[in-house]
Structure formats: C-alpha cells, structure tokens
C-alpha cells in the first residue's frame, strides 16, 4: 500500500489530475486521516472532512500558524496576500464582519430575482453558439459558453462592464493557481502579475463608482467601506471584489463543463433527464458530488490537543481536506462511483461547510440548472468531437477545452 506522501505525488501527476478518483480510494483505505509530513495531514472521508470544516477550532487564516519568515514570504506575493485579505481566509471575528457585508448581495430573495436575467444570458449565448456552428466554426463549449455564462452574470451583478470579460479568464486562471496544494515559482510570478493587473483594474473602477454610484455590488460594498460603520477597509474592499470575480466564475464554469462531460459519458442519464425522470436540480447536485469543481480545501489546527478520527493534530498543522474523495466515500454514499441523480439525501461537501460555506451556492446551482436545461432543450443531440483537454490542476477541477458538435 502507498504512503500518504506517495498519494499526494500521484494526485499531482498528469494521470492523477486527469482522474483522481482511484487515488482517493487508496487514500481512504489508508484511513480517514493520514500524516503526510510532521505538520501536514490528508483527510479523505466524509464524516471527518465535514467535522473539520464545521469546527471553528480549525482555522482558515494561515498567518496565525506560521512563523515570521513564512509570513514575510506570504506578504511578498500579492496573489497570496489578496486571498489572505479576503473573506475566504479570515477567522472570527473579522470573518463574520466581512461575510455580513458581502452576504447582502446573495440572499435567497436576490438570487431568485436573478433567474430571468440568467435565462436571458444563457439564451443569447445559445444563439451565438448556433451561429458559430452554422458558419462552420468549431464550438468549444468551455470558451464559447461555460466561461461566458457565469462571467456575464457576475460582471452584471458586480457592475463590471461586460465588454471587459475577455480579460478575466486568463487572469483568474493565473491567480487561482495559488489556491492549489503546491505552486511553483513561475506559477506564483504569473499569479502576482495577474493580481497586479486586477488591482489596477478594480482600483480604477472603485474610483469611478465613488464618483458616480450605481445600483451594483461595487457601489453597495463601497458604501460599506466609506460609511461611518467602516465595515470594510480599502484593502479589504479590493481583495473581496477580486475574490468575487475569480471565485464567481471559474468554479461555475467547471461545473458546467463537468456536467456536460457526464452527459457524454452516460447516455442513459441524458435520456432520463430529457424524459423528465429527475430534475435538473437533482442532476446538478449529483454532478457536484460526482465530479466537484473544487476538490480540496485547507484548514489548520488552531488549538493544542486536537484530534481527528483519533489522530492527534498538532497546533499549527495543516489539513488537506479532500472533498472530491469525501463525496465518493462509500460509508456516506452507497455505490459512490455510479452517477445517480435520484440518490436520496444527496449532500455532497462541494460548497464546503460551516461558517465558510460558499456564499453563492444558491446562485451557482441556479446557473447550473438553468444553463444545462436550456442547452439540452435547444440542442438535445449535442455531442463531443475531438479530444477534450482537462486543465492541469487538482484543486479546481474542470476542462480547458471541450469541443462539441451541436447536431441541429
Ligand atoms: C459551482 C460553483 C462553486 C463552487 C463549487 C464553490 C465552492 C466554494 C467552496 C468550496 C468554498 C469554501 C468553503 C470553505 O472553505 O469551507 C467557497 C467559498 C466562497 N465562494 Fe464559492 N463556489 C462556487 C461558486 C461561487 C460563486 C458563483 C461565487 C460568487 C459569485 C462564489 C463566492 C464564494 C465566496 C465569496 C466564498 C468565501 C466564503 C467565506 O469564506 O465565508 N462561489 N465556494
């Protein structure tokens, strides 16, 4: 049997990035929690990933656990610092303060009110796909549809001009590299350059909205930042806007791509979906479980004497929580490698859990169900052509290219 260290190596290989699921099975066989290095643990089962996510004793803020030298390294990289300053990597009480301000934009009522807008965006993009196909051009589902749906939605919500969208995909891809388990120097340099470009872009946009407020998220957050309550400082405002942009679309883009790939791999699922045997919401939930867009998250032990599944976790040690593995844990999901949208009590951990549970899970689910239902209603015979290319990633799992024929 492999050690946890060898399994990490396997997950980082091209084969592991393409299909991590057999490696996860080996990880679960090693035990729910296994040590990779003195301060590094792998958590691979549902109950334990869920427990660590929901416990406030496991922290998100990496500064609290690292020494001065490591802190200086983190501060030297704007790409890392940006996430550090955003809601994603805060702990109480700062986390609650930022989350309350951002949460205003994602209440269930506001999300439900966006449905018509999402349908409109999807239908316009489907028209554009049909035009490309009838002009004999190759249709790449990722570039021509899966990127544009969430990016248009988040740009409209935030008040970012739609015409700037094409700049954001490469910037987000470069920046999000810092969220991977291991990042090398060239990746960090590209991430820092992307962060600098986004800083310039958003600083300029903030100034424009300050001079001329609108009914958009940037203006709302600006009010929170400039108001007497001082709910966000200017650095936090910048970090959170950039987080929303990059978190708001690459993940959802990958949900759409992973969902379509499931339909190509499982023709019976497509038939049943078209026949109404289960809902699009059930289908999307099962895609989230079966091939999650976010495969892992990191937490660190904030108190001495902690244990997970009986394994002592020293204070400061980091846990790599494999949600992609937890979602295939046979103790939680019977027959986990079968794609079954009708499975009862389907609650994957793909949006995290506890205080950091994805702030926009409702929006992402709505975008997924709306996009897939309208796509299949319009192009029920859509097929894969050529070879899809997976992104060279473990943490954010999706396709870089997914060429399709619409077969209208
Ligand atoms: C399928 C799409 C998505 C997936 C799989 C996803 C997944 C996640 C996960 C795993 C977390 C971290 C939870 C944790 O640490 O416990 C998270 C947090 C977050 N997500 Fe999402 N997300 C998606 C879409 C979105 C969208 C569309 C937005 C914004 C428009 C968004 C904004 C955020 C923010 C701001 C946080 C930080 C919340 C906090 O730390 O309190 N996400 N998401």
GROMACS .gro file of N, CA and C in nm, residues 228-385:
model
  474
  228UNK      N    1  -1.989   5.526   0.798
  228UNK     CA    2  -1.938   5.552   0.932
  228UNK      C    3  -1.902   5.424   1.007
  229UNK      N    4  -1.981   5.318   0.978
  229UNK     CA    5  -1.956   5.192   1.049
  229UNK      C    6  -1.820   5.134   1.009
  230UNK      N    7  -1.765   5.176   0.894
  230UNK     CA    8  -1.634   5.128   0.850
  230UNK      C    9  -1.627   4.977   0.845
  231UNK      N   10  -1.726   4.917   0.775
  231UNK     CA   11  -1.733   4.770   0.779
  231UNK      C   12  -1.625   4.700   0.696
  232UNK      N   13  -1.566   4.772   0.603
  232UNK     CA   14  -1.457   4.714   0.521
  232UNK      C   15  -1.352   4.822   0.504
  233UNK      N   16  -1.223   4.789   0.515
  233UNK     CA   17  -1.125   4.894   0.482
  233UNK      C   18  -1.093   4.884   0.333
  234UNK      N   19  -1.014   4.979   0.283
  234UNK     CA   20  -1.000   4.987   0.137
  234UNK      C   21  -0.927   4.864   0.079
  235UNK      N   22  -0.832   4.809   0.154
  235UNK     CA   23  -0.763   4.688   0.105
  235UNK      C   24  -0.859   4.570   0.102
  236UNK      N   25  -0.943   4.561   0.206
  236UNK     CA   26  -1.040   4.451   0.210
  236UNK      C   27  -1.142   4.463   0.097
  237UNK      N   28  -1.180   4.585   0.067
  237UNK     CA   29  -1.275   4.607  -0.043
  237UNK      C   30  -1.216   4.552  -0.173
  238UNK      N   31  -1.092   4.590  -0.200
  238UNK     CA   32  -1.025   4.546  -0.322
  238UNK      C   33  -1.014   4.393  -0.325
  239UNK      N   34  -0.967   4.335  -0.215
  239UNK     CA   35  -0.946   4.190  -0.209
  239UNK      C   36  -1.078   4.115  -0.231
  240UNK      N   37  -1.184   4.162  -0.168
  240UNK     CA   38  -1.311   4.090  -0.180
  240UNK      C   39  -1.374   4.104  -0.317
  241UNK      N   40  -1.357   4.219  -0.381
  241UNK     CA   41  -1.410   4.234  -0.517
  241UNK      C   42  -1.338   4.137  -0.611
  242UNK      N   43  -1.207   4.130  -0.597
  242UNK     CA   44  -1.130   4.042  -0.684
  242UNK      C   45  -1.164   3.896  -0.654
  243UNK      N   46  -1.182   3.864  -0.526
  243UNK     CA   47  -1.221   3.726  -0.490
  243UNK      C   48  -1.355   3.691  -0.556
  244UNK      N   49  -1.451   3.781  -0.546
  244UNK     CA   50  -1.583   3.752  -0.602
  244UNK      C   51  -1.574   3.725  -0.752
  245UNK      N   52  -1.494   3.805  -0.819
  245UNK     CA   53  -1.482   3.785  -0.963
  245UNK      C   54  -1.422   3.648  -0.995
  246UNK      N   55  -1.310   3.616  -0.930
  246UNK     CA   56  -1.244   3.490  -0.969
  246UNK      C   57  -1.315   3.368  -0.910
  247UNK      N   58  -1.371   3.382  -0.786
  247UNK     CA   59  -1.443   3.268  -0.726
  247UNK      C   60  -1.576   3.250  -0.797
  248UNK      N   61  -1.627   3.363  -0.851
  248UNK     CA   62  -1.762   3.361  -0.906
  248UNK      C   63  -1.771   3.297  -1.042
  249UNK      N   64  -1.657   3.277  -1.110
  249UNK     CA   65  -1.680   3.215  -1.240
  249UNK      C   66  -1.600   3.090  -1.270
  250UNK      N   67  -1.474   3.079  -1.229
  250UNK     CA   68  -1.402   2.958  -1.271
  250UNK      C   69  -1.468   2.832  -1.216
  251UNK      N   70  -1.516   2.840  -1.092
  251UNK     CA   71  -1.583   2.726  -1.029
  251UNK      C   72  -1.712   2.688  -1.105
  252UNK      N   73  -1.792   2.791  -1.138
  252UNK     CA   74  -1.918   2.762  -1.206
  252UNK      C   75  -1.892   2.718  -1.350
  253UNK      N   76  -1.793   2.778  -1.414
  253UNK     CA   77  -1.752   2.733  -1.548
  253UNK      C   78  -1.723   2.583  -1.545
  254UNK      N   79  -1.647   2.541  -1.443
  254UNK     CA   80  -1.611   2.400  -1.435
  254UNK      C   81  -1.731   2.312  -1.403
  255UNK      N   82  -1.826   2.365  -1.327
  255UNK     CA   83  -1.948   2.287  -1.302
  255UNK      C   84  -2.019   2.259  -1.435
  256UNK      N   85  -2.029   2.360  -1.521
  256UNK     CA   86  -2.099   2.342  -1.649
  256UNK      C   87  -2.025   2.241  -1.738
  257UNK      N   88  -1.893   2.254  -1.745
  257UNK     CA   89  -1.814   2.161  -1.828
  257UNK      C   90  -1.821   2.019  -1.774
  258UNK      N   91  -1.807   2.004  -1.642
  258UNK     CA   92  -1.811   1.870  -1.583
  258UNK      C   93  -1.949   1.807  -1.603
  259UNK      N   94  -2.054   1.892  -1.598
  259UNK     CA   95  -2.191   1.840  -1.617
  259UNK      C   96  -2.209   1.788  -1.759
  260UNK      N   97  -2.160   1.864  -1.857
  260UNK     CA   98  -2.179   1.819  -1.996
  260UNK      C   99  -2.098   1.692  -2.021
  261UNK      N  100  -1.979   1.684  -1.964
  261UNK     CA  101  -1.896   1.563  -1.982
  261UNK      C  102  -1.968   1.440  -1.925
  262UNK      N  103  -2.037   1.457  -1.812
  262UNK     CA  104  -2.114   1.346  -1.754
  262UNK      C  105  -2.218   1.298  -1.855
  263UNK      N  106  -2.285   1.393  -1.922
  263UNK     CA  107  -2.389   1.353  -2.019
  263UNK      C  108  -2.328   1.278  -2.137
  264UNK      N  109  -2.206   1.318  -2.177
  264UNK     CA  110  -2.141   1.247  -2.287
  264UNK      C  111  -2.101   1.105  -2.243
  265UNK      N  112  -2.055   1.093  -2.120
  265UNK     CA  113  -2.007   0.963  -2.071
  265UNK      C  114  -2.121   0.869  -2.032
  266UNK      N  115  -2.239   0.926  -2.003
  266UNK     CA  116  -2.351   0.844  -1.953
  266UNK      C  117  -2.476   0.874  -2.035
  267UNK      N  118  -2.487   0.816  -2.157
  267UNK     CA  119  -2.601   0.848  -2.244
  267UNK      C  120  -2.736   0.821  -2.177
  268UNK      N  121  -2.740   0.721  -2.089
  268UNK     CA  122  -2.869   0.689  -2.023
  268UNK      C  123  -2.913   0.804  -1.931
  269UNK      N  124  -2.816   0.877  -1.876
  269UNK     CA  125  -2.851   0.990  -1.789
  269UNK      C  126  -2.916   1.099  -1.874
  270UNK      N  127  -2.860   1.123  -1.992
  270UNK     CA  128  -2.918   1.224  -2.081
  270UNK      C  129  -3.062   1.186  -2.117
  271UNK      N  130  -3.081   1.057  -2.155
  271UNK     CA  131  -3.216   1.012  -2.192
  271UNK      C  132  -3.315   1.035  -2.078
  272UNK      N  133  -3.273   0.996  -1.958
  272UNK     CA  134  -3.362   1.010  -1.841
  272UNK      C  135  -3.389   1.156  -1.806
  273UNK      N  136  -3.288   1.238  -1.827
  273UNK     CA  137  -3.304   1.381  -1.799
  273UNK      C  138  -3.406   1.441  -1.898
  274UNK      N  139  -3.387   1.405  -2.027
  274UNK     CA  140  -3.479   1.458  -2.129
  274UNK      C  141  -3.621   1.404  -2.109
  275UNK      N  142  -3.629   1.282  -2.052
  275UNK     CA  143  -3.761   1.222  -2.029
  275UNK      C  144  -3.823   1.271  -1.898
  276UNK      N  145  -3.752   1.357  -1.826
  276UNK     CA  146  -3.806   1.413  -1.702
  276UNK      C  147  -3.807   1.316  -1.585
  277UNK      N  148  -3.718   1.213  -1.588
  277UNK     CA  149  -3.720   1.115  -1.478
  277UNK      C  150  -3.660   1.172  -1.349
  278UNK      N  151  -3.580   1.276  -1.361
  278UNK     CA  152  -3.534   1.351  -1.243
  278UNK      C  153  -3.517   1.496  -1.286
  279UNK      N  154  -3.503   1.583  -1.189
  279UNK     CA  155  -3.499   1.727  -1.222
  279UNK      C  156  -3.356   1.770  -1.254
  280UNK      N  157  -3.346   1.887  -1.316
  280UNK     CA  158  -3.213   1.943  -1.343
  280UNK      C  159  -3.141   1.977  -1.213
  281UNK      N  160  -3.217   2.015  -1.111
  281UNK     CA  161  -3.152   2.043  -0.981
  281UNK      C  162  -3.089   1.916  -0.925
  282UNK      N  163  -3.162   1.804  -0.937
  282UNK     CA  164  -3.105   1.676  -0.888
  282UNK      C  165  -2.980   1.640  -0.969
  283UNK      N  166  -2.990   1.662  -1.100
  283UNK     CA  167  -2.876   1.631  -1.188
  283UNK      C  168  -2.754   1.714  -1.147
  284UNK      N  169  -2.774   1.845  -1.127
  284UNK     CA  170  -2.661   1.933  -1.092
  284UNK      C  171  -2.602   1.893  -0.957
  285UNK      N  172  -2.687   1.857  -0.862
  285UNK     CA  173  -2.638   1.818  -0.729
  285UNK      C  174  -2.550   1.693  -0.740
  286UNK      N  175  -2.592   1.601  -0.828
  286UNK     CA  176  -2.513   1.478  -0.845
  286UNK      C  177  -2.382   1.507  -0.919
  287UNK      N  178  -2.383   1.603  -1.011
  287UNK     CA  179  -2.256   1.643  -1.076
  287UNK      C  180  -2.163   1.701  -0.969
  288UNK      N  181  -2.218   1.783  -0.880
  288UNK     CA  182  -2.136   1.842  -0.774
  288UNK      C  183  -2.073   1.733  -0.688
  289UNK      N  184  -2.148   1.626  -0.663
  289UNK     CA  185  -2.092   1.515  -0.584
  289UNK      C  186  -1.990   1.435  -0.665
  290UNK      N  187  -2.029   1.399  -0.787
  290UNK     CA  188  -1.955   1.302  -0.868
  290UNK      C  189  -1.823   1.359  -0.919
  291UNK      N  190  -1.823   1.488  -0.956
  291UNK     CA  191  -1.702   1.548  -1.015
  291UNK      C  192  -1.696   1.696  -0.972
  292UNK      N  193  -1.664   1.718  -0.846
  292UNK     CA  194  -1.675   1.851  -0.785
  292UNK      C  195  -1.577   1.950  -0.847
  293UNK      N  196  -1.623   2.074  -0.874
  293UNK     CA  197  -1.533   2.176  -0.928
  293UNK      C  198  -1.423   2.217  -0.830
  294UNK      N  199  -1.448   2.204  -0.700
  294UNK     CA  200  -1.342   2.232  -0.602
  294UNK      C  201  -1.314   2.101  -0.530
  295UNK      N  202  -1.192   2.049  -0.546
  295UNK     CA  203  -1.160   1.915  -0.496
  295UNK      C  204  -1.104   1.915  -0.354
  296UNK      N  205  -1.041   2.025  -0.314
  296UNK     CA  206  -0.989   2.026  -0.177
  296UNK      C  207  -0.989   2.166  -0.117
  297UNK      N  208  -0.980   2.173   0.013
  297UNK     CA  209  -0.968   2.299   0.087
  297UNK      C  210  -0.867   2.275   0.199
  298UNK      N  211  -0.807   2.383   0.247
  298UNK     CA  212  -0.708   2.368   0.356
  298UNK      C  213  -0.763   2.433   0.484
  299UNK      N  214  -0.739   2.369   0.597
  299UNK     CA  215  -0.766   2.431   0.728
  299UNK      C  216  -0.642   2.402   0.816
  300UNK      N  217  -0.624   2.481   0.922
  300UNK     CA  218  -0.512   2.447   1.012
  300UNK      C  219  -0.559   2.443   1.157
  301UNK      N  220  -0.493   2.357   1.234
  301UNK     CA  221  -0.537   2.335   1.374
  301UNK      C  222  -0.504   2.458   1.457
  302UNK      N  223  -0.607   2.513   1.523
  302UNK     CA  224  -0.588   2.639   1.596
  302UNK      C  225  -0.565   2.623   1.744
  303UNK      N  226  -0.579   2.501   1.796
  303UNK     CA  227  -0.567   2.481   1.942
  303UNK      C  228  -0.479   2.361   1.971
  304UNK      N  229  -0.412   2.359   2.085
  304UNK     CA  230  -0.335   2.240   2.119
  304UNK      C  231  -0.428   2.125   2.156
  305UNK      N  232  -0.379   2.004   2.140
  305UNK     CA  233  -0.451   1.885   2.186
  305UNK      C  234  -0.567   1.842   2.097
  306UNK      N  235  -0.567   1.884   1.971
  306UNK     CA  236  -0.680   1.845   1.884
  306UNK      C  237  -0.660   1.705   1.827
  307UNK      N  238  -0.773   1.638   1.799
  307UNK     CA  239  -0.769   1.505   1.739
  307UNK      C  240  -0.877   1.496   1.633
  308UNK      N  241  -0.847   1.423   1.524
  308UNK     CA  242  -0.948   1.398   1.422
  308UNK      C  243  -0.943   1.249   1.390
  309UNK      N  244  -1.056   1.182   1.401
  309UNK     CA  245  -1.062   1.035   1.388
  309UNK      C  246  -0.958   0.970   1.479
  310UNK      N  247  -0.936   1.028   1.596
  310UNK     CA  248  -0.842   0.972   1.692
  310UNK      C  249  -0.697   1.007   1.664
  311UNK      N  250  -0.669   1.073   1.552
  311UNK     CA  251  -0.530   1.106   1.518
  311UNK      C  252  -0.496   1.242   1.578
  312UNK      N  253  -0.389   1.252   1.660
  312UNK     CA  254  -0.353   1.382   1.718
  312UNK      C  255  -0.306   1.478   1.608
  313UNK      N  256  -0.360   1.600   1.611
  313UNK     CA  257  -0.323   1.702   1.511
  313UNK      C  258  -0.255   1.815   1.588
  314UNK      N  259  -0.121   1.831   1.571
  314UNK     CA  260  -0.051   1.935   1.647
  314UNK      C  261  -0.098   2.075   1.610
  315UNK      N  262  -0.092   2.166   1.705
  315UNK     CA  263  -0.136   2.303   1.676
  315UNK      C  264  -0.052   2.359   1.561
  316UNK      N  265  -0.119   2.424   1.467
  316UNK     CA  266  -0.050   2.480   1.350
  316UNK      C  267  -0.044   2.385   1.231
  317UNK      N  268  -0.073   2.256   1.253
  317UNK     CA  269  -0.065   2.161   1.141
  317UNK      C  270  -0.176   2.188   1.040
  318UNK      N  271  -0.145   2.163   0.911
  318UNK     CA  272  -0.245   2.189   0.807
  318UNK      C  273  -0.314   2.060   0.765
  319UNK      N  274  -0.444   2.072   0.741
  319UNK     CA  275  -0.522   1.959   0.692
  319UNK      C  276  -0.558   1.985   0.546
  320UNK      N  277  -0.528   1.888   0.458
  320UNK     CA  278  -0.578   1.895   0.321
  320UNK      C  279  -0.706   1.814   0.319
  321UNK      N  280  -0.818   1.883   0.309
  321UNK     CA  281  -0.947   1.814   0.314
  321UNK      C  282  -0.992   1.783   0.173
  322UNK      N  283  -0.996   1.655   0.140
  322UNK     CA  284  -1.028   1.614   0.002
  322UNK      C  285  -1.179   1.599  -0.014
  323UNK      N  286  -1.245   1.707  -0.056
  323UNK     CA  287  -1.391   1.696  -0.074
  323UNK      C  288  -1.424   1.599  -0.187
  324UNK      N  289  -1.341   1.598  -0.291
  324UNK     CA  290  -1.365   1.506  -0.403
  324UNK      C  291  -1.367   1.361  -0.358
  325UNK      N  292  -1.286   1.330  -0.256
  325UNK     CA  293  -1.281   1.194  -0.202
  325UNK      C  294  -1.399   1.171  -0.106
  326UNK      N  295  -1.426   1.271  -0.021
  326UNK     CA  296  -1.538   1.259   0.074
  326UNK      C  297  -1.669   1.232  -0.001
  327UNK      N  298  -1.682   1.294  -0.117
  327UNK     CA  299  -1.805   1.278  -0.197
  327UNK      C  300  -1.817   1.138  -0.259
  328UNK      N  301  -1.707   1.062  -0.255
  328UNK     CA  302  -1.712   0.923  -0.307
  328UNK      C  303  -1.694   0.823  -0.193
  329UNK      N  304  -1.715   0.867  -0.071
  329UNK     CA  305  -1.696   0.779   0.044
  329UNK      C  306  -1.813   0.680   0.052
  330UNK      N  307  -1.784   0.548   0.038
  330UNK     CA  308  -1.896   0.451   0.037
  330UNK      C  309  -1.971   0.445   0.170
  331UNK      N  310  -1.907   0.493   0.278
  331UNK     CA  311  -1.979   0.492   0.406
  331UNK      C  312  -2.091   0.597   0.407
  332UNK      N  313  -2.081   0.697   0.321
  332UNK     CA  314  -2.184   0.802   0.316
  332UNK      C  315  -2.273   0.788   0.192
  333UNK      N  316  -2.212   0.745   0.078
  333UNK     CA  317  -2.288   0.735  -0.047
  333UNK      C  318  -2.279   0.593  -0.101
  334UNK      N  319  -2.386   0.512  -0.087
  334UNK     CA  320  -2.380   0.376  -0.139
  334UNK      C  321  -2.349   0.379  -0.290
  335UNK      N  322  -2.267   0.286  -0.333
  335UNK     CA  323  -2.232   0.275  -0.475
  335UNK      C  324  -2.182   0.411  -0.528
  336UNK      N  325  -2.077   0.465  -0.466
  336UNK     CA  326  -2.040   0.605  -0.490
  336UNK      C  327  -1.990   0.635  -0.630
  337UNK      N  328  -1.939   0.532  -0.703
  337UNK     CA  329  -1.885   0.560  -0.837
  337UNK      C  330  -1.993   0.556  -0.944
  338UNK      N  331  -2.117   0.531  -0.904
  338UNK     CA  332  -2.228   0.533  -1.000
  338UNK      C  333  -2.292   0.671  -0.999
  339UNK      N  334  -2.315   0.725  -1.118
  339UNK     CA  335  -2.380   0.856  -1.129
  339UNK      C  336  -2.531   0.835  -1.119
  340UNK      N  337  -2.590   0.880  -1.010
  340UNK     CA  338  -2.733   0.855  -0.986
  340UNK      C  339  -2.801   0.979  -0.928
  341UNK      N  340  -2.861   1.062  -1.016
  341UNK     CA  341  -2.922   1.186  -0.968
  341UNK      C  342  -3.038   1.163  -0.873
  342UNK      N  343  -3.092   1.040  -0.870
  342UNK     CA  344  -3.207   1.014  -0.783
  342UNK      C  345  -3.163   0.967  -0.645
  343UNK      N  346  -3.032   0.970  -0.616
  343UNK     CA  347  -2.991   0.915  -0.484
  343UNK      C  348  -3.053   0.999  -0.372
  344UNK      N  349  -3.104   0.930  -0.270
  344UNK     CA  350  -3.168   1.005  -0.162
  344UNK      C  351  -3.065   1.077  -0.073
  345UNK      N  352  -3.107   1.181  -0.007
  345UNK     CA  353  -3.023   1.254   0.089
  345UNK      C  354  -2.884   1.286   0.032
  346UNK      N  355  -2.886   1.344  -0.088
  346UNK     CA  356  -2.760   1.373  -0.157
  346UNK      C  357  -2.703   1.506  -0.108
  347UNK      N  358  -2.606   1.500  -0.019
  347UNK     CA  359  -2.548   1.625   0.034
  347UNK      C  360  -2.397   1.625   0.024
  348UNK      N  361  -2.346   1.646  -0.099
  348UNK     CA  362  -2.200   1.649  -0.116
  348UNK      C  363  -2.139   1.768  -0.041
  349UNK      N  364  -2.007   1.763  -0.023
  349UNK     CA  365  -1.939   1.870   0.050
  349UNK      C  366  -1.875   1.972  -0.045
  350UNK      N  367  -1.924   1.978  -0.167
  350UNK     CA  368  -1.857   2.056  -0.272
  350UNK      C  369  -1.859   2.205  -0.250
  351UNK      N  370  -1.952   2.258  -0.173
  351UNK     CA  371  -1.954   2.401  -0.141
  351UNK      C  372  -1.894   2.427  -0.003
  352UNK      N  373  -1.824   2.332   0.053
  352UNK     CA  374  -1.764   2.349   0.185
  352UNK      C  375  -1.869   2.328   0.294
  353UNK      N  376  -1.842   2.389   0.410
  353UNK     CA  377  -1.935   2.370   0.521
  353UNK      C  378  -1.898   2.464   0.634
  354UNK      N  379  -1.989   2.478   0.729
  354UNK     CA  380  -1.963   2.565   0.843
  354UNK      C  381  -1.967   2.712   0.804
  355UNK      N  382  -1.892   2.794   0.876
  355UNK     CA  383  -1.900   2.940   0.859
  355UNK      C  384  -1.859   2.985   0.719
  356UNK      N  385  -1.774   2.906   0.651
  356UNK     CA  386  -1.724   2.948   0.519
  356UNK      C  387  -1.803   2.888   0.403
  357UNK      N  388  -1.913   2.820   0.434
  357UNK     CA  389  -1.994   2.759   0.327
  357UNK      C  390  -2.011   2.860   0.214
  358UNK      N  391  -1.994   2.815   0.089
  358UNK     CA  392  -1.993   2.906  -0.026
  358UNK      C  393  -2.109   3.006  -0.019
  359UNK      N  394  -2.073   3.131  -0.025
  359UNK     CA  395  -2.170   3.239  -0.008
  359UNK      C  396  -2.270   3.244  -0.123
  360UNK      N  397  -2.230   3.188  -0.238
  360UNK     CA  398  -2.313   3.197  -0.358
  360UNK      C  399  -2.355   3.060  -0.410
  361UNK      N  400  -2.364   2.961  -0.319
  361UNK     CA  401  -2.401   2.825  -0.363
  361UNK      C  402  -2.535   2.827  -0.436
  362UNK      N  403  -2.630   2.906  -0.386
  362UNK     CA  404  -2.763   2.914  -0.449
  362UNK      C  405  -2.753   2.968  -0.590
  363UNK      N  406  -2.669   3.068  -0.609
  363UNK     CA  407  -2.652   3.127  -0.742
  363UNK      C  408  -2.588   3.024  -0.837
  364UNK      N  409  -2.484   2.956  -0.787
  364UNK     CA  410  -2.415   2.858  -0.872
  364UNK      C  411  -2.510   2.745  -0.914
  365UNK      N  412  -2.590   2.698  -0.819
  365UNK     CA  413  -2.686   2.591  -0.851
  365UNK      C  414  -2.787   2.638  -0.956
  366UNK      N  415  -2.835   2.762  -0.938
  366UNK     CA  416  -2.933   2.817  -1.032
  366UNK      C  417  -2.872   2.831  -1.171
  367UNK      N  418  -2.750   2.880  -1.177
  367UNK     CA  419  -2.683   2.893  -1.307
  367UNK      C  420  -2.665   2.756  -1.372
  368UNK      N  421  -2.626   2.658  -1.292
  368UNK     CA  422  -2.603   2.523  -1.346
  368UNK      C  423  -2.732   2.465  -1.403
  369UNK      N  424  -2.839   2.469  -1.326
  369UNK     CA  425  -2.965   2.408  -1.371
  369UNK      C  426  -3.023   2.484  -1.489
  370UNK      N  427  -3.014   2.617  -1.487
  370UNK     CA  428  -3.070   2.697  -1.597
  370UNK      C  429  -2.990   2.672  -1.725
  371UNK      N  430  -2.859   2.675  -1.714
  371UNK     CA  431  -2.775   2.661  -1.834
  371UNK      C  432  -2.792   2.523  -1.897
  372UNK      N  433  -2.789   2.419  -1.816
  372UNK     CA  434  -2.799   2.283  -1.872
  372UNK      C  435  -2.938   2.254  -1.928
  373UNK      N  436  -3.042   2.301  -1.860
  373UNK     CA  437  -3.177   2.270  -1.908
  373UNK      C  438  -3.203   2.341  -2.042
  374UNK      N  439  -3.159   2.464  -2.054
  374UNK     CA  440  -3.184   2.536  -2.179
  374UNK      C  441  -3.094   2.486  -2.292
  375UNK      N  442  -2.972   2.446  -2.255
  375UNK     CA  443  -2.881   2.390  -2.356
  375UNK      C  444  -2.941   2.263  -2.416
  376UNK      N  445  -2.988   2.173  -2.329
  376UNK     CA  446  -3.040   2.044  -2.379
  376UNK      C  447  -3.175   2.061  -2.450
  377UNK      N  448  -3.254   2.159  -2.405
  377UNK     CA  449  -3.382   2.182  -2.474
  377UNK      C  450  -3.353   2.229  -2.618
  378UNK      N  451  -3.249   2.306  -2.633
  378UNK     CA  452  -3.219   2.363  -2.765
  378UNK      C  453  -3.137   2.266  -2.852
  379UNK      N  454  -3.040   2.200  -2.791
  379UNK     CA  455  -2.951   2.110  -2.867
  379UNK      C  456  -2.949   1.971  -2.801
  380UNK      N  457  -3.059   1.896  -2.810
  380UNK     CA  458  -3.065   1.768  -2.736
  380UNK      C  459  -2.966   1.664  -2.788
  381UNK      N  460  -2.917   1.683  -2.912
  381UNK     CA  461  -2.825   1.582  -2.967
  381UNK      C  462  -2.679   1.628  -2.965
  382UNK      N  463  -2.648   1.727  -2.886
  382UNK     CA  464  -2.509   1.778  -2.875
  382UNK      C  465  -2.413   1.662  -2.845
  383UNK      N  466  -2.300   1.658  -2.917
  383UNK     CA  467  -2.202   1.550  -2.892
  383UNK      C  468  -2.061   1.609  -2.877
  384UNK      N  469  -1.973   1.525  -2.824
  384UNK     CA  470  -1.833   1.563  -2.809
  384UNK      C  471  -1.764   1.538  -2.943
  385UNK      N  472  -1.675   1.626  -2.985
  385UNK     CA  473  -1.591   1.598  -3.102
  385UNK      C  474  -1.446   1.622  -3.062
   0.00000   0.00000   0.00000
